Amino acid sequence: MTYRTFRIPVELRFRDLDAYGHVNHAEFFTFIETARVKLMEHELEQRIGPGAPLFVVVEASCRYKEFITLRRDVVIVIQVEQMKRASFDLLYTITDGAERVFAVARTTMVCLDSDTQRPTPIPERFLELLCEKEAQK
Amino acid sequence: MTYRTFRIPVELRFRDLDAYGHVNHAEFFTFIETARVKLMEHELEQRIGPGAPLFVVVEASCRYKEFITLRRDVVIVIQVEQMKRASFDLLYTITDGAERVFAVARTTMVCLDSDTQRPTPIPERFLELLCEKEAQK
Amino acid sequence: MTYRTFRIPVELRFRDLDAYGHVNHAEFFTFIETARVKLMEHELEQRIGPGAPLFVVVEASCRYKEFITLRRDVVIVIQVEQMKRASFDLLYTITDGAERVFAVARTTMVCLDSDTQRPTPIPERFLELLCEKEAQK
Amino acid sequence: MTYRTFRIPVELRFRDLDAYGHVNHAEFFTFIETARVKLMEHELEQRIGPGAPLFVVVEASCRYKEFITLRRDVVIVIQVEQMKRASFDLLYTITDGAERVFAVARTTMVCLDSDTQRPTPIPERFLELLCEKEAQK
């Protein structure tokens, strides 16, 4: 199985800066969430709401390389690192859209049934979104 | 003096929603701030930082018409309502980019000298940004 | 009918400051929301959730008097200005707990039925919370 | 060298919840920042501002155990895991003040000189705050 890579721009806001004049470190997790939801919402057209499985972050980490000051946007490169039955790991590289890397982040997400709140297999459509179609012979 | 009208898109984030599933009412003020900074930053290329005059909100209000749920963006129409020597009033119409109006907001801003923290005349370049050039005869 | 006055402390966070080093102006609306929810949650023990009527902000405004820099908390004095059948106006004075007034804000809220999303009378228990009991003879 | 343990309450806000009705996962990093600043500000009385060394997060991670829904506060237990010359690791256990653990987080912070933006030794007063005084013989 080969995983796809996504490049998602996220617009910055003045409010993302903190009193140091840099984007606050917690905000990086909102950036990657925004990118993830854009990916899922706009490419898959999967609605967030009742009935839909819940993707829940069970682990998140970020390694900060460079301060982000006020700028138009960042571009987040999302790569799948691992897919299991009910969970998956994503790697996010937060860039300026070119060579600069501001931070590298990871999340482990679990897919929960919205009724039972228990792990449930990742929906097929979501797998198809994240993985390359195999070459047709 | 004739004032210009600006249409500034602001990208939404999942995090803008609150536990009711709507964009939180305080977030509307962040939207209009984001639009205002985009206007000032990107059109005027005026840097926010030491030395630059400080535009400070002294009054803000919003009338909410319709809930905003998760969507790609909103388009904020900014109109100057009044210009004084050291302060100005802006009117913001928060729309879907077409006919729908989610909210109408207003701010009164004062221009402060960043050293003295006292009112200072609005910079000429900023006036030119907000106002139509007079017809050339 | 006489209305009660409430004094609700709200703890500040470093993240409430923006790049100017002051509490961001949009955050004042989060402060008054926090105070309002503390009032409703902790005094009335009314749960926010399915079935409960929804209190929706239809208008909000704030007049800023003084910058707030990093401090332990603010104290928000909440006063009822007007009660109607399905809506009410609150006045919030954002203070240092003593004489200093940082801002004065107002909201108009409407009580919506959570199923129909239409205005519904303010629950009796909530009225009792906001209004003085009449003197017992 | 023995490190001290700190228990810092952080007040919750309705706005910390996201559209799922749980505290948003990025907000946990704001909680631990709030606790850290309360620790540094209120116990050390060290001002954040020009001249003071800058404590910058270079790595942050969180393992989520349980959803947090609307509640009065969380109590964050902060423990020093490692102290180096110009950096230190903190472990945060986000609890209900008793037995429940909502999440466990870690940060690596570097102390920067605010002028040169280069690593600088952790100030002595800050070391004294974090470490037990040795038993006097």
Coordinates of C-alpha atoms in Angstrom, one line a residue:
Chain A
M1 CA 0.0 0.0 0.0
T2 CA 1.4 3.4 -0.9
Y3 CA 0.3 6.5 0.9
R4 CA -0.4 9.8 -0.7
T5 CA 1.1 13.1 0.2
F6 CA -1.0 16.3 0.6
R7 CA -0.1 19.9 0.5
I8 CA -2.6 22.0 2.4
P9 CA -2.3 25.8 2.8
V10 CA -3.5 27.3 6.1
E11 CA -4.2 31.0 6.3
L12 CA -2.6 32.7 9.3
R13 CA -4.2 35.2 11.5
F14 CA -2.8 38.1 13.6
R15 CA -4.4 36.4 16.6
D16 CA -2.1 33.3 16.1
L17 CA 0.8 35.4 17.4
D18 CA 1.4 35.6 21.1
A19 CA 3.0 38.3 23.3
Y20 CA 6.4 37.3 22.0
G21 CA 5.3 38.2 18.4
H22 CA 5.6 34.6 17.2
V23 CA 2.9 32.1 16.4
N24 CA 2.1 30.5 19.7
H25 CA 3.3 26.9 20.0
A26 CA -0.2 25.6 20.8
E27 CA -1.4 27.1 17.6
F28 CA 0.7 24.8 15.5
F29 CA -1.7 22.0 16.6
T30 CA -4.6 24.1 15.4
F31 CA -2.9 24.6 12.1
I32 CA -2.4 20.8 11.6
E33 CA -6.0 20.2 12.7
T34 CA -7.2 22.9 10.2
A35 CA -5.2 21.2 7.4
R36 CA -6.5 17.8 8.4
V37 CA -10.1 18.9 8.4
K38 CA -9.6 20.7 5.0
L39 CA -8.2 17.4 3.7
M40 CA -11.1 15.4 5.0
E41 CA -13.9 17.9 4.4
H42 CA -13.0 19.3 1.0
E43 CA -11.4 16.3 -0.7
L44 CA -13.5 13.6 0.7
E45 CA -16.6 15.7 1.2
Q46 CA -17.2 13.8 4.4
R47 CA -19.4 15.7 6.8
I48 CA -18.5 16.1 10.4
G49 CA -21.6 15.4 12.4
P50 CA -23.9 12.9 13.9
G51 CA -23.4 9.4 12.5
A52 CA -20.0 10.0 11.0
P53 CA -17.2 8.2 12.7
L54 CA -15.2 10.5 15.1
F55 CA -11.5 10.8 14.4
V56 CA -9.9 11.4 17.8
V57 CA -6.3 12.5 18.5
V58 CA -4.8 10.2 21.1
E59 CA -1.3 11.4 20.7
A60 CA 0.2 14.6 19.3
S61 CA 3.7 16.0 19.2
C62 CA 5.6 18.8 17.5
R63 CA 9.2 19.7 17.1
Y64 CA 9.7 23.4 16.5
K65 CA 12.5 24.5 14.2
E66 CA 11.9 28.2 13.4
F67 CA 9.6 30.9 14.7
I68 CA 6.7 31.9 12.5
T69 CA 5.9 35.6 12.4
L70 CA 3.0 37.3 10.7
R71 CA 2.7 36.0 7.2
R72 CA -0.1 35.2 4.7
D73 CA -0.1 31.4 5.2
V74 CA 1.8 28.3 5.9
V75 CA 1.7 25.1 3.7
I76 CA 1.3 21.9 5.6
V77 CA 2.6 18.7 3.9
I78 CA 0.7 15.8 5.3
Q79 CA 2.0 12.2 4.9
V80 CA 0.6 9.0 6.2
E81 CA 3.1 7.1 8.3
Q82 CA 1.1 4.2 9.3
M83 CA -2.4 2.8 8.8
K84 CA -3.9 0.2 11.2
R85 CA -7.4 -1.1 11.3
A86 CA -8.9 1.6 13.5
S87 CA -6.0 4.1 13.9
F88 CA -3.4 5.9 11.8
D89 CA -0.4 8.1 12.2
L90 CA 0.1 11.3 10.2
L91 CA 3.3 13.3 9.8
Y92 CA 2.9 17.1 9.1
T93 CA 5.7 19.3 7.9
I94 CA 4.8 23.0 8.4
T95 CA 6.5 25.0 5.7
D96 CA 6.5 28.3 3.9
G97 CA 5.5 26.5 0.8
A98 CA 9.1 26.2 -0.4
E99 CA 12.2 25.2 1.4
R100 CA 11.7 26.6 4.9
V101 CA 10.5 24.1 7.5
F102 CA 9.0 25.8 10.6
A103 CA 8.1 22.6 12.4
V104 CA 7.5 18.9 12.1
A105 CA 4.5 17.3 13.9
R106 CA 2.8 13.9 14.3
T107 CA -0.6 12.7 15.4
T108 CA -2.0 9.3 16.2
M109 CA -5.7 9.3 15.6
V110 CA -8.2 6.7 16.4
C111 CA -11.5 6.2 14.6
L112 CA -14.4 6.0 17.1
D113 CA -18.0 5.0 16.5
S114 CA -20.0 8.1 17.3
D115 CA -22.6 6.1 19.2
T116 CA -20.6 3.7 21.2
Q117 CA -17.4 5.8 21.5
R118 CA -15.5 2.6 20.8
P119 CA -12.8 2.1 18.1
T120 CA -14.3 1.2 14.8
P121 CA -12.6 0.4 11.4
I122 CA -11.5 3.4 9.4
P123 CA -14.1 3.9 6.7
E124 CA -13.2 2.6 3.2
R125 CA -13.7 6.0 1.6
F126 CA -11.2 7.5 4.0
L127 CA -8.6 4.8 3.2
E128 CA -9.1 5.5 -0.4
L129 CA -8.5 9.1 0.1
L130 CA -5.2 8.5 2.0
C131 CA -3.8 5.7 -0.1
E132 CA -2.8 5.6 -3.8
K133 CA -5.0 3.4 -5.9
E134 CA -3.0 0.4 -6.9
A135 CA -1.8 0.4 -10.5
Q136 CA -4.4 -1.2 -12.7
K137 CA -3.0 -4.1 -14.7
Chain B
M1 CA -13.8 62.3 0.3
T2 CA -15.1 59.0 -0.9
Y3 CA -14.3 55.8 0.9
R4 CA -13.3 52.6 -0.7
T5 CA -15.0 49.2 -0.1
F6 CA -12.9 46.1 0.4
R7 CA -13.8 42.4 0.1
I8 CA -11.5 40.2 2.2
P9 CA -11.9 36.5 2.4
V10 CA -11.1 34.9 5.7
E11 CA -10.5 31.1 5.9
L12 CA -12.4 29.3 8.6
R13 CA -11.1 26.7 11.0
F14 CA -12.7 23.8 12.7
R15 CA -11.5 25.4 15.9
D16 CA -13.7 28.4 15.3
L17 CA -16.8 26.3 16.1
D18 CA -17.8 26.0 19.7
A19 CA -19.7 23.2 21.5
Y20 CA -22.9 24.3 19.8
G21 CA -21.4 23.5 16.4
H22 CA -21.5 27.1 15.3
V23 CA -18.7 29.6 14.9
N24 CA -18.4 31.1 18.4
H25 CA -19.6 34.7 18.7
A26 CA -16.3 36.0 19.9
E27 CA -14.6 34.5 16.9
F28 CA -16.4 37.0 14.7
F29 CA -14.3 39.7 16.1
T30 CA -11.2 37.7 15.3
F31 CA -12.5 37.3 11.7
I32 CA -12.9 41.1 11.3
E33 CA -9.4 41.6 12.9
T34 CA -8.0 39.1 10.4
A35 CA -9.6 40.9 7.5
R36 CA -8.4 44.2 8.8
V37 CA -4.9 43.1 9.2
K38 CA -4.9 41.4 5.7
L39 CA -6.1 44.7 4.3
M40 CA -3.5 46.8 6.1
E41 CA -0.6 44.3 5.7
H42 CA -1.1 43.0 2.2
E43 CA -2.5 46.1 0.5
L44 CA -0.5 48.7 2.3
E45 CA 2.5 46.6 3.1
Q46 CA 2.7 48.3 6.3
R47 CA 4.6 46.3 8.9
I48 CA 3.2 45.8 12.4
G49 CA 6.1 46.4 14.7
P50 CA 8.1 48.9 16.6
G51 CA 7.8 52.4 15.4
A52 CA 4.6 51.8 13.4
P53 CA 1.6 53.6 14.8
L54 CA -0.7 51.3 16.8
F55 CA -4.3 50.9 15.7
V56 CA -6.2 50.2 18.8
V57 CA -9.9 49.1 19.0
V58 CA -11.7 51.4 21.4
E59 CA -15.2 50.1 20.6
A60 CA -16.5 47.0 18.8
S61 CA -20.0 45.6 18.2
C62 CA -21.6 42.9 16.3
R63 CA -25.2 42.0 15.3
Y64 CA -25.5 38.3 14.6
K65 CA -28.0 37.3 11.8
E66 CA -27.3 33.7 11.1
F67 CA -25.2 30.9 12.5
I68 CA -22.0 30.0 10.6
T69 CA -21.3 26.3 10.5
L70 CA -18.1 24.7 9.1
R71 CA -17.4 26.1 5.7
R72 CA -14.3 27.0 3.7
D73 CA -14.4 30.8 4.3
V74 CA -16.4 33.9 4.8
V75 CA -16.0 37.1 2.8
I76 CA -15.8 40.3 4.9
V77 CA -16.9 43.5 3.2
I78 CA -15.2 46.4 4.9
Q79 CA -16.5 49.9 4.5
V80 CA -15.2 53.1 6.1
E81 CA -18.0 54.9 7.9
Q82 CA -16.1 57.8 9.3
M83 CA -12.6 59.2 9.3
K84 CA -11.4 61.6 11.9
R85 CA -7.9 63.0 12.5
A86 CA -6.8 60.2 14.8
S87 CA -9.7 57.7 14.7
F88 CA -12.0 56.0 12.2
D89 CA -15.0 53.8 12.1
L90 CA -15.3 50.7 10.0
L91 CA -18.3 48.7 9.1
Y92 CA -17.9 44.9 8.4
T93 CA -20.5 42.8 6.6
I94 CA -19.7 39.1 7.2
T95 CA -21.0 37.2 4.2
D96 CA -20.8 33.9 2.3
G97 CA -19.3 35.9 -0.6
A98 CA -22.8 36.2 -2.2
E99 CA -26.1 37.1 -0.8
R100 CA -26.0 35.6 2.7
V101 CA -25.2 38.0 5.5
F102 CA -24.1 36.2 8.7
A103 CA -23.4 39.3 10.8
V104 CA -22.8 43.1 10.7
A105 CA -20.0 44.5 12.9
R106 CA -18.5 47.9 13.6
T107 CA -15.2 49.0 15.2
T108 CA -14.0 52.4 16.2
M109 CA -10.2 52.5 16.1
V110 CA -7.8 55.0 17.4
C111 CA -4.3 55.5 16.0
L112 CA -1.7 55.7 18.8
D113 CA 1.9 56.7 18.7
S114 CA 3.8 53.5 19.7
D115 CA 6.2 55.4 21.9
T116 CA 3.9 57.8 23.8
Q117 CA 0.7 55.7 23.6
R118 CA -1.2 58.9 22.8
P119 CA -3.5 59.6 19.8
T120 CA -1.6 60.5 16.7
P121 CA -2.9 61.5 13.2
I122 CA -3.6 58.6 10.9
P123 CA -0.7 58.1 8.6
E124 CA -1.2 59.6 5.1
R125 CA -0.5 56.3 3.4
F126 CA -3.3 54.6 5.4
L127 CA -5.7 57.4 4.4
E128 CA -4.8 56.9 0.8
L129 CA -5.5 53.2 1.2
L130 CA -9.0 53.7 2.6
C131 CA -10.1 56.6 0.4
E132 CA -10.6 56.9 -3.3
K133 CA -8.2 59.1 -5.1
E134 CA -10.0 62.1 -6.3
A135 CA -10.9 62.2 -10.0
Q136 CA -8.1 63.6 -12.0
K137 CA -9.1 66.6 -14.0
Chain C
M1 CA -38.7 43.0 39.5
T2 CA -35.3 43.7 40.8
Y3 CA -32.3 42.2 39.2
R4 CA -29.3 40.7 40.9
T5 CA -25.7 41.7 40.4
F6 CA -23.0 39.0 40.1
R7 CA -19.3 39.3 40.5
I8 CA -17.5 36.5 38.6
P9 CA -13.7 36.2 38.5
V10 CA -12.2 34.9 35.3
E11 CA -8.6 33.6 35.2
L12 CA -6.3 35.1 32.6
R13 CA -4.0 33.1 30.3
F14 CA -0.8 34.2 28.7
R15 CA -2.5 33.2 25.4
D16 CA -5.1 35.9 25.9
L17 CA -2.4 38.5 25.0
D18 CA -1.7 39.3 21.4
A19 CA 1.4 40.5 19.7
Y20 CA 0.9 44.0 21.2
G21 CA 1.3 42.4 24.7
H22 CA -2.3 43.3 25.7
V23 CA -5.3 41.1 26.0
N24 CA -6.7 40.9 22.5
H25 CA -9.9 42.8 22.0
A26 CA -11.8 39.7 20.8
E27 CA -10.8 37.9 24.0
F28 CA -13.0 40.3 26.1
F29 CA -16.0 38.5 24.5
T30 CA -14.6 35.2 25.6
F31 CA -14.1 36.5 29.1
I32 CA -17.8 37.6 29.4
E33 CA -18.9 34.3 27.9
T34 CA -16.8 32.5 30.5
A35 CA -18.3 34.6 33.3
R36 CA -21.8 34.0 31.9
V37 CA -21.3 30.2 31.7
K38 CA -19.8 30.1 35.2
L39 CA -22.9 32.0 36.4
M40 CA -25.3 29.7 34.6
E41 CA -23.4 26.5 35.2
H42 CA -22.2 26.8 38.7
E43 CA -25.0 28.7 40.3
L44 CA -27.9 27.3 38.5
E45 CA -26.3 23.8 37.9
Q46 CA -28.0 23.9 34.5
R47 CA -26.3 21.6 32.1
I48 CA -25.4 22.7 28.6
G49 CA -26.5 19.9 26.4
P50 CA -29.2 18.3 24.4
G51 CA -32.7 19.3 25.5
A52 CA -31.6 22.4 27.4
P53 CA -32.6 25.7 25.8
L54 CA -29.9 27.4 23.9
F55 CA -28.9 30.9 24.9
V56 CA -27.7 32.6 21.7
V57 CA -26.0 35.9 21.5
V58 CA -27.7 38.1 18.9
E59 CA -25.9 41.3 19.7
A60 CA -22.7 42.1 21.5
S61 CA -20.6 45.2 22.1
C62 CA -17.7 46.3 24.1
R63 CA -16.2 49.7 24.9
Y64 CA -12.5 49.4 25.8
K65 CA -11.2 51.7 28.5
E66 CA -7.8 50.4 29.4
F67 CA -5.4 47.7 28.2
I68 CA -5.2 44.5 30.2
T69 CA -1.7 43.1 30.5
L70 CA -0.7 39.8 32.0
R71 CA -2.4 39.4 35.4
R72 CA -3.9 36.7 37.5
D73 CA -7.6 37.4 36.8
V74 CA -10.3 40.0 36.0
V75 CA -13.5 40.3 37.9
I76 CA -16.6 40.7 35.7
V77 CA -19.6 42.4 37.3
I78 CA -22.7 41.2 35.5
Q79 CA -26.0 43.1 35.7
V80 CA -29.3 42.4 34.1
E81 CA -30.4 45.4 32.1
Q82 CA -33.6 44.1 30.6
M83 CA -35.7 40.9 30.7
K84 CA -38.2 40.1 28.0
R85 CA -40.2 36.9 27.5
A86 CA -37.5 35.2 25.3
S87 CA -34.6 37.5 25.5
F88 CA -32.5 39.5 27.9
D89 CA -29.8 42.1 28.0
L90 CA -26.7 41.8 30.2
L91 CA -24.2 44.5 31.1
Y92 CA -20.7 43.4 32.0
T93 CA -18.1 45.6 33.7
I94 CA -14.7 44.1 33.4
T95 CA -12.6 45.2 36.4
D96 CA -9.5 44.4 38.4
G97 CA -11.8 43.5 41.3
A98 CA -11.5 46.9 42.7
E99 CA -11.7 50.4 41.2
R100 CA -10.2 49.9 37.8
V101 CA -12.5 49.3 34.9
F102 CA -10.9 47.8 31.8
A103 CA -14.1 47.7 29.6
V104 CA -17.8 47.7 29.6
A105 CA -19.7 45.2 27.4
R106 CA -23.3 44.3 26.6
T107 CA -25.0 41.3 25.1
T108 CA -28.5 40.7 24.0
M109 CA -29.3 37.0 24.2
V110 CA -32.2 35.0 22.9
C111 CA -33.4 31.8 24.4
L112 CA -34.0 29.2 21.6
D113 CA -35.7 25.8 21.8
S114 CA -32.9 23.4 21.0
D115 CA -35.1 21.3 18.8
T116 CA -37.0 23.9 16.8
Q117 CA -34.3 26.6 17.0
R118 CA -37.1 29.1 17.6
P119 CA -37.4 31.6 20.5
T120 CA -38.8 30.0 23.6
P121 CA -39.6 31.6 27.0
I122 CA -36.7 31.9 29.3
P123 CA -36.9 29.0 31.8
E124 CA -38.3 29.9 35.2
R125 CA -35.3 28.7 37.1
F126 CA -33.1 31.0 35.1
L127 CA -35.4 34.0 35.8
E128 CA -35.1 33.1 39.5
L129 CA -31.4 33.1 39.2
L130 CA -31.2 36.5 37.7
C131 CA -33.9 38.3 39.7
E132 CA -34.1 39.0 43.4
K133 CA -36.8 37.1 45.2
E134 CA -39.4 39.5 46.3
A135 CA -39.3 40.4 49.9
Q136 CA -41.4 37.9 52.0
K137 CA -44.1 39.6 54.0
Chain D
M1 CA 19.7 17.6 42.6
T2 CA 16.1 17.0 43.5
Y3 CA 13.3 18.5 41.6
R4 CA 10.1 20.0 43.0
T5 CA 6.6 19.1 42.0
F6 CA 4.0 21.7 41.4
R7 CA 0.2 21.5 41.4
I8 CA -1.3 24.3 39.4
P9 CA -5.1 24.7 38.8
V10 CA -6.2 26.1 35.5
E11 CA -9.7 27.4 35.0
L12 CA -11.6 26.0 32.1
R13 CA -13.7 28.1 29.6
F14 CA -16.7 27.1 27.5
R15 CA -14.6 28.2 24.6
D16 CA -12.0 25.4 25.2
L17 CA -14.6 23.0 23.9
D18 CA -14.8 22.3 20.2
A19 CA -17.7 21.1 18.1
Y20 CA -17.4 17.6 19.5
G21 CA -18.2 19.0 23.0
H22 CA -14.8 18.1 24.4
V23 CA -11.8 20.3 25.2
N24 CA -10.0 20.6 21.9
H25 CA -6.7 18.7 21.8
A26 CA -4.7 21.8 20.9
E27 CA -6.1 23.5 24.0
F28 CA -4.2 21.1 26.3
F29 CA -1.0 22.8 25.2
T30 CA -2.5 26.2 26.2
F31 CA -3.5 24.7 29.6
I32 CA 0.1 23.6 30.2
E33 CA 1.4 26.9 29.0
T34 CA -1.0 28.7 31.4
A35 CA 0.2 26.5 34.3
R36 CA 3.8 27.1 33.4
V37 CA 3.4 30.8 33.3
K38 CA 1.4 30.8 36.5
L39 CA 4.3 28.9 38.1
M40 CA 6.9 31.3 36.7
E41 CA 5.0 34.5 37.2
H42 CA 3.3 34.0 40.5
E43 CA 5.9 32.0 42.4
L44 CA 9.0 33.5 41.0
E45 CA 7.5 36.9 40.3
Q46 CA 9.6 37.0 37.2
R47 CA 8.3 39.4 34.7
I48 CA 7.8 38.5 31.1
G49 CA 9.1 41.3 29.1
P50 CA 12.1 43.1 27.6
G51 CA 15.4 42.0 29.0
A52 CA 14.1 38.8 30.7
P53 CA 15.3 35.6 29.1
L54 CA 12.9 34.0 26.8
F55 CA 11.7 30.4 27.5
V56 CA 11.0 28.9 24.1
V57 CA 9.3 25.5 23.5
V58 CA 11.3 23.5 21.1
E59 CA 9.4 20.2 21.5
A60 CA 6.0 19.4 22.9
S61 CA 3.9 16.3 23.0
C62 CA 0.7 15.1 24.6
R63 CA -0.8 11.7 25.2
Y64 CA -4.6 12.0 25.6
K65 CA -6.3 9.5 28.0
E66 CA -9.8 10.8 28.6
F67 CA -12.0 13.6 27.1
I68 CA -12.4 16.7 29.2
T69 CA -15.9 18.1 29.1
L70 CA -17.1 21.4 30.6
R71 CA -15.9 21.6 34.2
R72 CA -14.6 24.2 36.6
D73 CA -10.9 23.5 36.3
V74 CA -8.2 21.0 35.8
V75 CA -5.2 20.6 38.0
I76 CA -1.8 20.3 36.3
V77 CA 1.0 18.5 38.1
I78 CA 4.3 19.8 36.8
Q79 CA 7.5 17.8 37.4
V80 CA 11.0 18.6 36.2
E81 CA 12.4 15.6 34.2
Q82 CA 15.7 17.0 33.2
M83 CA 17.7 20.2 33.7
K84 CA 20.6 21.1 31.4
R85 CA 22.6 24.3 31.2
A86 CA 20.3 26.1 28.8
S87 CA 17.3 23.8 28.5
F88 CA 15.0 21.7 30.6
D89 CA 12.2 19.1 30.2
L90 CA 8.9 19.3 32.0
L91 CA 6.3 16.6 32.5
Y92 CA 2.7 17.7 33.0
T93 CA -0.1 15.4 34.3
I94 CA -3.5 17.0 33.6
T95 CA -5.8 15.8 36.3
D96 CA -9.2 16.5 37.9
G97 CA -7.3 17.3 41.1
A98 CA -7.8 13.8 42.3
E99 CA -7.3 10.4 40.7
R100 CA -8.4 11.0 37.1
V101 CA -5.7 11.7 34.6
F102 CA -6.9 13.4 31.4
A103 CA -3.6 13.6 29.7
V104 CA 0.2 13.5 30.1
A105 CA 2.3 16.0 28.3
R106 CA 5.9 17.0 28.0
T107 CA 7.8 20.0 26.8
T108 CA 11.5 20.7 26.1
M109 CA 12.2 24.4 26.6
V110 CA 15.3 26.3 25.7
C111 CA 16.3 29.6 27.5
L112 CA 17.2 32.3 25.0
D113 CA 18.8 35.6 25.5
S114 CA 16.2 38.1 24.4
D115 CA 18.7 40.2 22.6
T116 CA 20.8 37.7 20.7
Q117 CA 18.1 35.0 20.5
R118 CA 20.8 32.5 21.3
P119 CA 20.7 29.9 24.1
T120 CA 21.8 31.3 27.4
P121 CA 22.1 29.6 30.8
I122 CA 18.9 29.2 32.8
P123 CA 18.8 32.0 35.4
E124 CA 19.8 31.0 38.9
R125 CA 16.5 32.1 40.4
F126 CA 14.6 29.9 38.1
L127 CA 16.8 26.9 39.0
E128 CA 16.1 27.6 42.6
L129 CA 12.4 27.7 41.9
L130 CA 12.4 24.3 40.2
C131 CA 14.8 22.4 42.4
E132 CA 14.7 21.6 46.1
K133 CA 17.2 23.3 48.3
E134 CA 19.6 20.7 49.5
A135 CA 19.3 19.6 53.0
Q136 CA 21.4 21.8 55.3
K137 CA 23.8 19.8 57.4

